[in-house]
Amino acid sequence: MAKIIKLPKKKKANIRFIYFILALWTVYVIVFGITYLTRKKVTIYEVKPGSISENSTYIAIIQRSEELVTTPYSGQCNFLVSEGERVTIGDNVVCYDNSGELTSYINSFNESSNELSKEDYKAIAKEFNEFKKAYNSKDFANGNLLVADINSNIKAYMSKNSLNKLNEYTRSISSGFNTVKSEKTGIITFHYDGLENMNFDELKFSDFPDTVKPMNNIENYSQVSSNSTAYRIVTSQKWNMYIKLSDQDAKNLADKSTVKVYFKKNNLTMNSAFEIVNTKYGLYGKFSFNRLMSDFINDRYVEIEIDKSVNEGLKIPKTALVKKSFYVIPKDVAFEYNGKMSVSVRRKDSKGELKDLVIDLNIIAEDDDNYYITDLDFYKDDMINTKINSKYYGSDFLTLSETKEFEGVYWVNNGYVIFKRVEIFDSNDEYYIIKSNTKYGISKYDNIIYDSHTVKEDEILY
């Protein structure tokens, strides 16, 4: 009879242990998911080299050595010189006809010589072309001025050949008209605006219009009354131009002594001497020229663009900027200890006894006289020893009290939030350009918080 061998029963798997592991894993996944979904959403920005190159547009006010001359006479005015012509002392400029004799002479002369030369046509075409190049919808009102100028100039061109004869004729008759002569040497123009005696030392922002305003013009052969403007004379080729500056403009242009200026009116670019003028009414940019005055003799306001040099540095979003105040520590009370700048501090311990300690400074900026530090390692009643150096502060100890505000960003290379100072030297609507390789600052490819309002200093992110 065969022997029956009884096999041992197979052990059942520990179902409870497996369930426990599964439950533990489920809890972990749920907790991790909740943590991930509810954690603070922080955007990190990698700092990269960048630049801002843009031309800034301004309305400028022109300053010249100029003078308005009025006439004591009334009657029909007759220009004896052309617009923009140079005169010397004693030259006839305008005569005023009351008898009609001079007007009859001019009409009879013009009937036989009323054709324009090729040069005259070219000059008129040039005016149209310059206006066309610079035109936009804001200049619509200036079209009327252009028409008036062209009409006036056509009359001037048609009569310029007769000016010598007209001068001879006025000298040959002795009554019926009066002549206004030039009392100075300069360039004559028959445009004016009443701002010839403007005090540029008291320039105000309100003196700058939003758009270019044209000058008034005196029409040849028009009827005028006594004490009205006869002409304007400009006595120097040197002229200045002013623009109003924002604080950021002044900062961007602070180191400029020459700038490149583009004039929209005639598509002209010129280099100019430049300086910033600080008056009680604000900051202004002053441009100085010594040529091409005649090209702008009939402009008080011009639209210009300043060619700002490309400013290269580190580019950061404006949302990253944060401002914070830091304590001021005189450099004279600090010393180097274990490779770090430190101060000697007298502090009360838990028993109320005074102890002298050496505290390392967490410096975020410095200048010639001071360090600017955080208060992370200091207590409210800490007293800083001033006897380290010979300078006398009026006391053997000082406390942290004086502060100064700095601009900076939150630096997060190590996973926690640290303030780092930045120095801004240019900007546009979205970005700042800051100096690179500054002491205590940030470097290219550093990680910073994109929006400084989403974190707090010393917060641990990861």
XYZ file of C-alpha atoms in Angstrom:
462
model
C 0.000 0.000 0.000
C 1.443 3.257 -1.105
C 2.491 5.745 1.541
C 0.490 8.928 1.476
C 2.620 12.035 1.871
C 0.740 15.035 3.225
C 1.999 18.292 1.663
C 2.136 21.387 3.867
C -0.531 23.974 3.174
C 0.676 27.079 1.180
C 0.715 30.211 3.321
C -1.763 32.831 2.307
C -0.408 36.286 1.356
C -0.768 38.882 4.024
C -3.699 40.724 2.489
C -3.815 43.218 5.310
C -0.195 44.284 4.709
C -0.825 44.844 1.011
C -3.909 46.900 1.801
C -1.878 48.972 4.237
C 0.804 49.719 1.622
C -1.828 50.671 -0.945
C -3.582 52.941 1.531
C -0.280 54.606 2.451
C 0.528 55.212 -1.209
C -2.949 56.623 -1.818
C -2.575 59.074 1.086
C 0.854 60.150 -0.239
C -0.527 60.807 -3.721
C -3.475 62.777 -2.329
C -1.279 64.894 -0.028
C 1.248 65.525 -2.795
C -1.522 66.492 -5.213
C -3.162 68.863 -2.741
C 0.215 70.422 -1.920
C 1.008 70.849 -5.608
C -2.368 72.357 -6.428
C -2.462 74.727 -3.459
C 1.158 75.832 -3.365
C 1.984 79.452 -4.185
C 2.361 80.065 -7.908
C 5.689 81.843 -8.332
C 7.226 82.664 -11.707
C 10.999 82.603 -11.909
C 12.771 84.886 -14.395
C 16.259 84.153 -15.679
C 18.281 87.357 -15.974
C 19.838 87.835 -19.393
C 21.885 90.554 -21.088
C 19.712 93.072 -22.887
C 19.452 96.580 -24.230
C 16.924 99.260 -25.068
C 17.414 101.303 -28.202
C 14.681 103.791 -28.926
C 14.257 107.333 -30.146
C 12.301 109.620 -27.847
C 10.047 112.247 -29.449
C 9.701 115.746 -28.004
C 8.231 119.144 -28.859
C 11.116 121.620 -28.581
C 11.092 125.414 -28.145
C 13.621 127.452 -30.148
C 15.545 130.377 -28.671
C 17.266 132.906 -30.952
C 18.842 136.336 -30.817
C 15.875 138.104 -32.396
C 13.863 141.284 -32.236
C 10.440 142.430 -33.368
C 10.335 145.803 -35.131
C 7.060 147.735 -35.222
C 6.042 150.449 -37.644
C 4.725 153.901 -36.697
C 3.049 154.075 -40.120
C -0.167 152.771 -41.655
C -1.024 151.915 -45.240
C -0.293 149.165 -47.719
C 2.945 147.438 -46.788
C 5.441 146.651 -49.517
C 8.395 144.415 -48.756
C 11.656 145.844 -50.025
C 13.658 142.710 -49.151
C 12.917 139.021 -49.606
C 12.015 136.626 -46.804
C 15.253 135.323 -45.268
C 17.424 138.024 -46.839
C 20.370 139.455 -44.956
C 20.379 143.232 -44.381
C 22.787 145.724 -42.871
C 22.162 148.860 -40.840
C 20.242 151.460 -42.833
C 18.820 149.129 -45.490
C 15.192 149.695 -46.503
C 13.009 146.805 -45.339
C 9.333 147.825 -45.698
C 7.603 150.849 -47.126
C 3.994 151.928 -46.514
C 2.006 153.538 -49.341
C -0.809 155.958 -48.568
C -1.111 157.712 -51.955
C -1.396 154.627 -54.146
C 1.420 155.873 -56.389
C 3.833 153.169 -55.244
C 1.187 150.470 -55.618
C 0.457 151.596 -59.195
C 4.151 151.460 -60.016
C 4.477 147.916 -58.621
C 1.391 146.717 -60.511
C 2.612 148.171 -63.791
C 6.036 146.662 -63.306
C 4.690 143.247 -62.339
C 2.467 143.109 -65.436
C 5.597 142.939 -67.528
C 7.618 140.716 -65.193
C 5.201 138.391 -63.430
C 6.686 135.060 -64.500
C 8.479 132.792 -62.054
C 11.961 131.511 -62.834
C 12.965 127.843 -62.724
C 14.699 128.516 -59.407
C 11.473 129.987 -58.012
C 9.487 126.901 -59.042
C 12.133 124.652 -57.455
C 11.952 126.592 -54.187
C 8.145 126.298 -54.071
C 8.281 122.579 -54.933
C 10.817 122.077 -52.145
C 8.376 123.557 -49.614
C 5.630 121.172 -50.756
C 7.955 118.156 -50.623
C 9.218 118.964 -47.124
C 5.645 119.354 -45.885
C 4.625 116.074 -47.561
C 7.511 114.092 -46.003
C 6.738 115.301 -42.504
C 2.932 115.218 -42.771
C 0.651 113.322 -40.434
C -2.928 113.879 -39.297
C -1.813 116.134 -36.451
C -0.344 118.558 -39.007
C -3.635 119.131 -40.835
C -4.013 122.626 -39.400
C -0.562 123.528 -40.664
C -1.774 123.055 -44.248
C -3.375 126.501 -44.098
C -0.065 127.928 -42.975
C 1.672 126.233 -45.903
C -0.796 127.779 -48.365
C -0.287 131.210 -46.815
C 3.484 130.830 -46.959
C 3.413 129.671 -50.583
C 1.173 132.576 -51.612
C 3.395 135.027 -49.804
C 6.525 133.538 -51.309
C 5.068 133.529 -54.838
C 4.441 137.239 -54.457
C 7.951 137.665 -53.140
C 9.454 135.648 -55.994
C 7.445 137.610 -58.579
C 8.551 140.918 -57.114
C 12.126 140.134 -56.128
C 13.390 141.133 -59.567
C 11.773 144.497 -59.035
C 13.192 145.142 -55.554
C 16.198 147.048 -56.837
C 13.994 149.099 -59.159
C 11.518 149.616 -56.318
C 14.257 150.891 -54.026
C 15.419 153.240 -56.765
C 11.863 154.430 -57.286
C 11.259 155.086 -53.571
C 14.367 157.209 -53.501
C 13.179 159.199 -56.532
C 9.864 160.287 -55.011
C 9.586 162.118 -51.726
C 5.966 161.884 -50.608
C 3.031 159.499 -50.326
C 4.859 156.674 -48.563
C 7.045 155.965 -45.517
C 9.945 153.535 -45.169
C 11.082 151.430 -42.208
C 14.814 150.776 -42.260
C 16.955 148.175 -40.554
C 18.661 149.351 -37.379
C 20.769 146.189 -37.103
C 22.541 143.649 -39.270
C 20.743 140.340 -39.552
C 18.275 138.086 -41.347
C 14.815 139.479 -42.107
C 11.622 137.469 -41.758
C 7.987 138.484 -41.929
C 6.816 135.809 -39.473
C 6.388 136.350 -35.725
C 4.655 134.846 -32.674
C 5.075 137.314 -29.812
C 7.537 135.081 -27.936
C 10.621 136.894 -29.176
C 11.409 138.216 -25.676
C 10.607 134.994 -23.826
C 12.674 134.496 -20.634
C 14.134 131.007 -21.016
C 15.599 131.143 -17.501
C 12.031 130.799 -16.223
C 10.857 128.149 -18.664
C 7.857 126.124 -17.438
C 6.430 122.790 -18.537
C 3.231 124.647 -19.463
C 5.205 126.570 -22.119
C 5.427 123.376 -24.191
C 2.394 122.632 -26.406
C 1.244 119.125 -27.260
C 1.612 119.822 -30.986
C 3.654 122.198 -33.120
C 2.119 125.676 -33.345
C 2.786 127.861 -36.420
C 3.856 131.500 -36.381
C 1.792 134.416 -37.667
C 2.815 135.860 -41.023
C 2.657 139.375 -42.465
C 1.351 139.378 -46.031
C 3.002 141.545 -48.629
C 0.712 144.262 -50.057
C -1.628 143.966 -47.055
C -3.140 146.967 -45.304
C -1.648 147.549 -41.854
C -2.202 149.990 -39.034
C 0.386 151.952 -37.102
C 2.217 150.226 -34.227
C 1.777 146.837 -35.896
C 4.672 144.473 -36.558
C 6.821 145.464 -39.529
C 9.284 142.567 -39.493
C 11.411 140.339 -37.294
C 15.209 140.383 -37.478
C 17.531 137.589 -36.293
C 21.026 138.847 -35.518
C 23.028 135.651 -34.910
C 23.519 132.235 -36.500
C 23.706 130.701 -33.021
C 20.471 129.276 -31.650
C 19.284 127.052 -28.835
C 16.487 124.592 -28.368
C 14.852 123.319 -25.163
C 12.826 120.229 -24.278
C 11.203 119.276 -20.983
C 12.691 116.228 -19.253
C 11.243 113.645 -16.917
C 13.430 112.356 -14.075
C 14.085 109.203 -16.104
C 15.001 111.271 -19.191
C 17.467 113.268 -17.109
C 18.975 110.081 -15.712
C 19.337 108.563 -19.182
C 20.943 111.706 -20.611
C 23.022 112.713 -17.591
C 26.353 111.699 -19.113
C 25.668 113.155 -22.579
C 27.516 116.252 -23.804
C 26.534 115.757 -27.449
C 23.438 114.113 -28.902
C 22.105 113.345 -32.357
C 18.848 115.170 -33.114
C 16.403 114.295 -35.885
C 14.109 117.106 -37.104
C 10.861 115.718 -38.450
C 10.002 118.937 -40.297
C 12.692 118.624 -42.946
C 14.011 115.095 -42.413
C 17.279 116.534 -41.110
C 19.678 115.004 -38.576
C 22.262 117.115 -36.744
C 24.693 116.641 -33.888
C 24.218 119.113 -31.066
C 25.986 120.197 -27.913
C 23.773 119.165 -25.014
C 23.353 119.988 -21.343
C 20.714 119.508 -18.678
C 19.366 122.734 -17.180
C 17.867 122.573 -13.694
C 15.527 125.463 -12.907
C 13.040 126.076 -10.127
C 10.319 124.912 -12.509
C 11.865 121.608 -13.591
C 14.520 119.860 -15.667
C 15.138 120.781 -19.292
C 17.421 119.596 -22.059
C 19.268 122.401 -23.857
C 20.625 121.930 -27.390
C 23.045 124.438 -28.912
C 23.635 124.983 -32.645
C 25.716 127.417 -34.675
C 24.487 126.651 -38.177
C 21.304 126.223 -40.236
C 19.494 128.877 -38.238
C 17.763 130.073 -41.409
C 16.193 126.632 -41.925
C 14.217 127.111 -38.699
C 13.895 130.896 -38.632
C 10.095 130.702 -38.895
C 9.680 127.950 -36.310
C 9.183 128.470 -32.597
C 8.238 124.855 -31.964
C 9.677 121.820 -33.723
C 9.078 118.113 -33.307
C 12.339 116.265 -32.761
C 13.638 112.823 -31.913
C 16.715 112.211 -29.790
C 18.842 109.326 -30.912
C 19.562 107.598 -27.603
C 22.598 105.369 -27.689
C 22.000 101.681 -27.159
C 22.237 101.032 -23.436
C 23.447 97.517 -22.725
C 23.234 95.782 -19.390
C 20.978 93.241 -17.708
C 17.306 93.205 -18.645
C 14.704 92.663 -15.920
C 10.899 93.023 -15.988
C 9.464 96.049 -14.217
C 7.264 93.727 -12.162
C 10.391 92.322 -10.485
C 11.412 95.617 -8.896
C 11.011 96.041 -5.147
C 12.002 98.898 -2.852
C 13.298 98.395 0.657
C 14.957 100.473 3.365
C 18.224 99.372 4.964
C 20.180 100.508 7.994
C 23.182 102.788 7.681
C 26.448 101.730 9.325
C 29.449 104.096 9.151
C 32.434 102.349 7.615
C 34.609 103.701 10.416
C 32.998 101.382 12.980
C 33.423 98.217 10.879
C 36.432 95.926 10.633
C 37.378 92.751 8.793
C 36.976 89.540 10.774
C 37.371 86.037 9.320
C 37.183 87.479 5.809
C 33.955 89.410 6.432
C 33.167 92.979 7.413
C 31.921 92.973 11.013
C 31.135 95.211 13.963
C 31.571 94.900 17.706
C 28.195 94.762 19.452
C 27.317 95.001 23.141
C 24.195 92.941 23.882
C 22.237 91.829 26.936
C 22.021 88.072 27.353
C 19.105 86.143 28.834
C 20.335 86.980 32.352
C 20.452 90.706 31.610
C 24.245 90.782 31.581
C 26.101 92.767 28.904
C 28.221 90.747 26.510
C 30.504 91.923 23.695
C 29.982 90.075 20.409
C 31.301 90.265 16.860
C 28.477 90.373 14.300
C 29.039 89.896 10.566
C 27.380 92.520 8.399
C 24.887 91.462 5.745
C 25.766 94.238 3.284
C 23.515 95.041 0.337
C 25.249 98.286 -0.787
C 28.003 100.709 0.119
C 29.324 104.153 -0.737
C 32.408 106.119 0.295
C 31.272 106.583 3.894
C 28.707 103.926 4.775
C 27.594 100.328 4.519
C 23.895 99.607 4.070
C 22.844 96.449 5.883
C 19.908 94.261 6.850
C 18.962 93.929 10.523
C 18.653 90.121 10.435
C 21.458 89.491 12.934
C 20.764 92.456 15.203
C 18.473 92.888 18.186
C 16.507 96.011 18.952
C 18.701 97.113 21.877
C 22.083 96.187 20.361
C 24.749 98.849 20.835
C 27.493 99.102 18.205
C 30.943 99.950 19.519
C 32.279 103.141 17.883
C 35.706 103.043 19.538
C 37.163 100.704 16.908
C 38.520 103.729 15.030
C 39.631 107.156 16.176
C 36.669 109.055 14.683
C 34.522 110.553 17.449
C 30.745 110.022 17.195
C 29.808 111.815 20.412
C 29.262 108.505 22.167
C 31.056 105.195 22.638
C 28.082 103.365 21.141
C 25.436 103.878 18.497
C 22.225 102.031 17.638
C 20.681 101.182 14.294
C 18.305 104.003 13.414
C 19.157 105.806 10.175
C 17.879 104.123 7.003
C 18.075 104.585 3.242
C 15.811 103.140 0.553
C 17.180 101.064 -2.320
C 15.740 99.472 -5.443
C 16.299 95.773 -5.944
C 14.945 92.368 -6.897
C 14.328 89.089 -5.091
C 17.151 86.661 -5.916
C 16.299 82.945 -5.613
C 19.306 81.010 -6.912
C 19.483 78.982 -3.692
C 15.767 78.358 -3.328
C 15.009 81.066 -0.785
C 14.212 84.729 -1.294
C 17.054 87.242 -0.868
C 16.980 90.964 -1.678
C 19.661 92.089 -4.140
C 20.202 95.720 -5.020
C 20.014 96.868 -8.672
C 21.100 100.096 -10.378
C 18.742 101.195 -13.164
C 20.046 103.302 -16.026
C 17.408 102.859 -18.746
C 13.856 101.631 -19.194
C 10.864 101.270 -21.464
C 7.239 100.373 -20.741
C 8.006 96.772 -19.729
C 11.669 96.421 -18.775
C 14.513 98.030 -16.868
C 18.114 97.895 -18.010
C 20.381 97.615 -14.973
C 24.126 97.728 -14.552
C 25.855 94.366 -14.678
C 28.646 93.077 -12.445
C 27.836 95.468 -9.601
C 29.046 94.712 -6.103
C 26.297 93.035 -4.031
C 24.125 92.912 -7.184
C 22.976 90.235 -9.592
C 24.648 88.655 -12.616
C 23.463 87.295 -15.925
C 21.609 83.978 -15.759
C 20.679 84.535 -12.103
C 17.143 83.548 -11.125
C 14.889 86.274 -9.751
C 11.191 86.530 -8.907
C 9.225 87.798 -11.918
C 6.617 89.543 -9.734
C 8.016 90.812 -6.438
C 4.527 91.013 -4.900
C 4.116 87.225 -4.935
C 6.783 86.445 -2.301
C 8.283 87.738 0.928
C 11.939 88.160 1.766
C 13.541 85.081 3.422
C 10.699 82.870 2.216
C 11.778 79.324 1.282
C 10.508 78.298 -2.151
C 12.169 74.923 -2.735
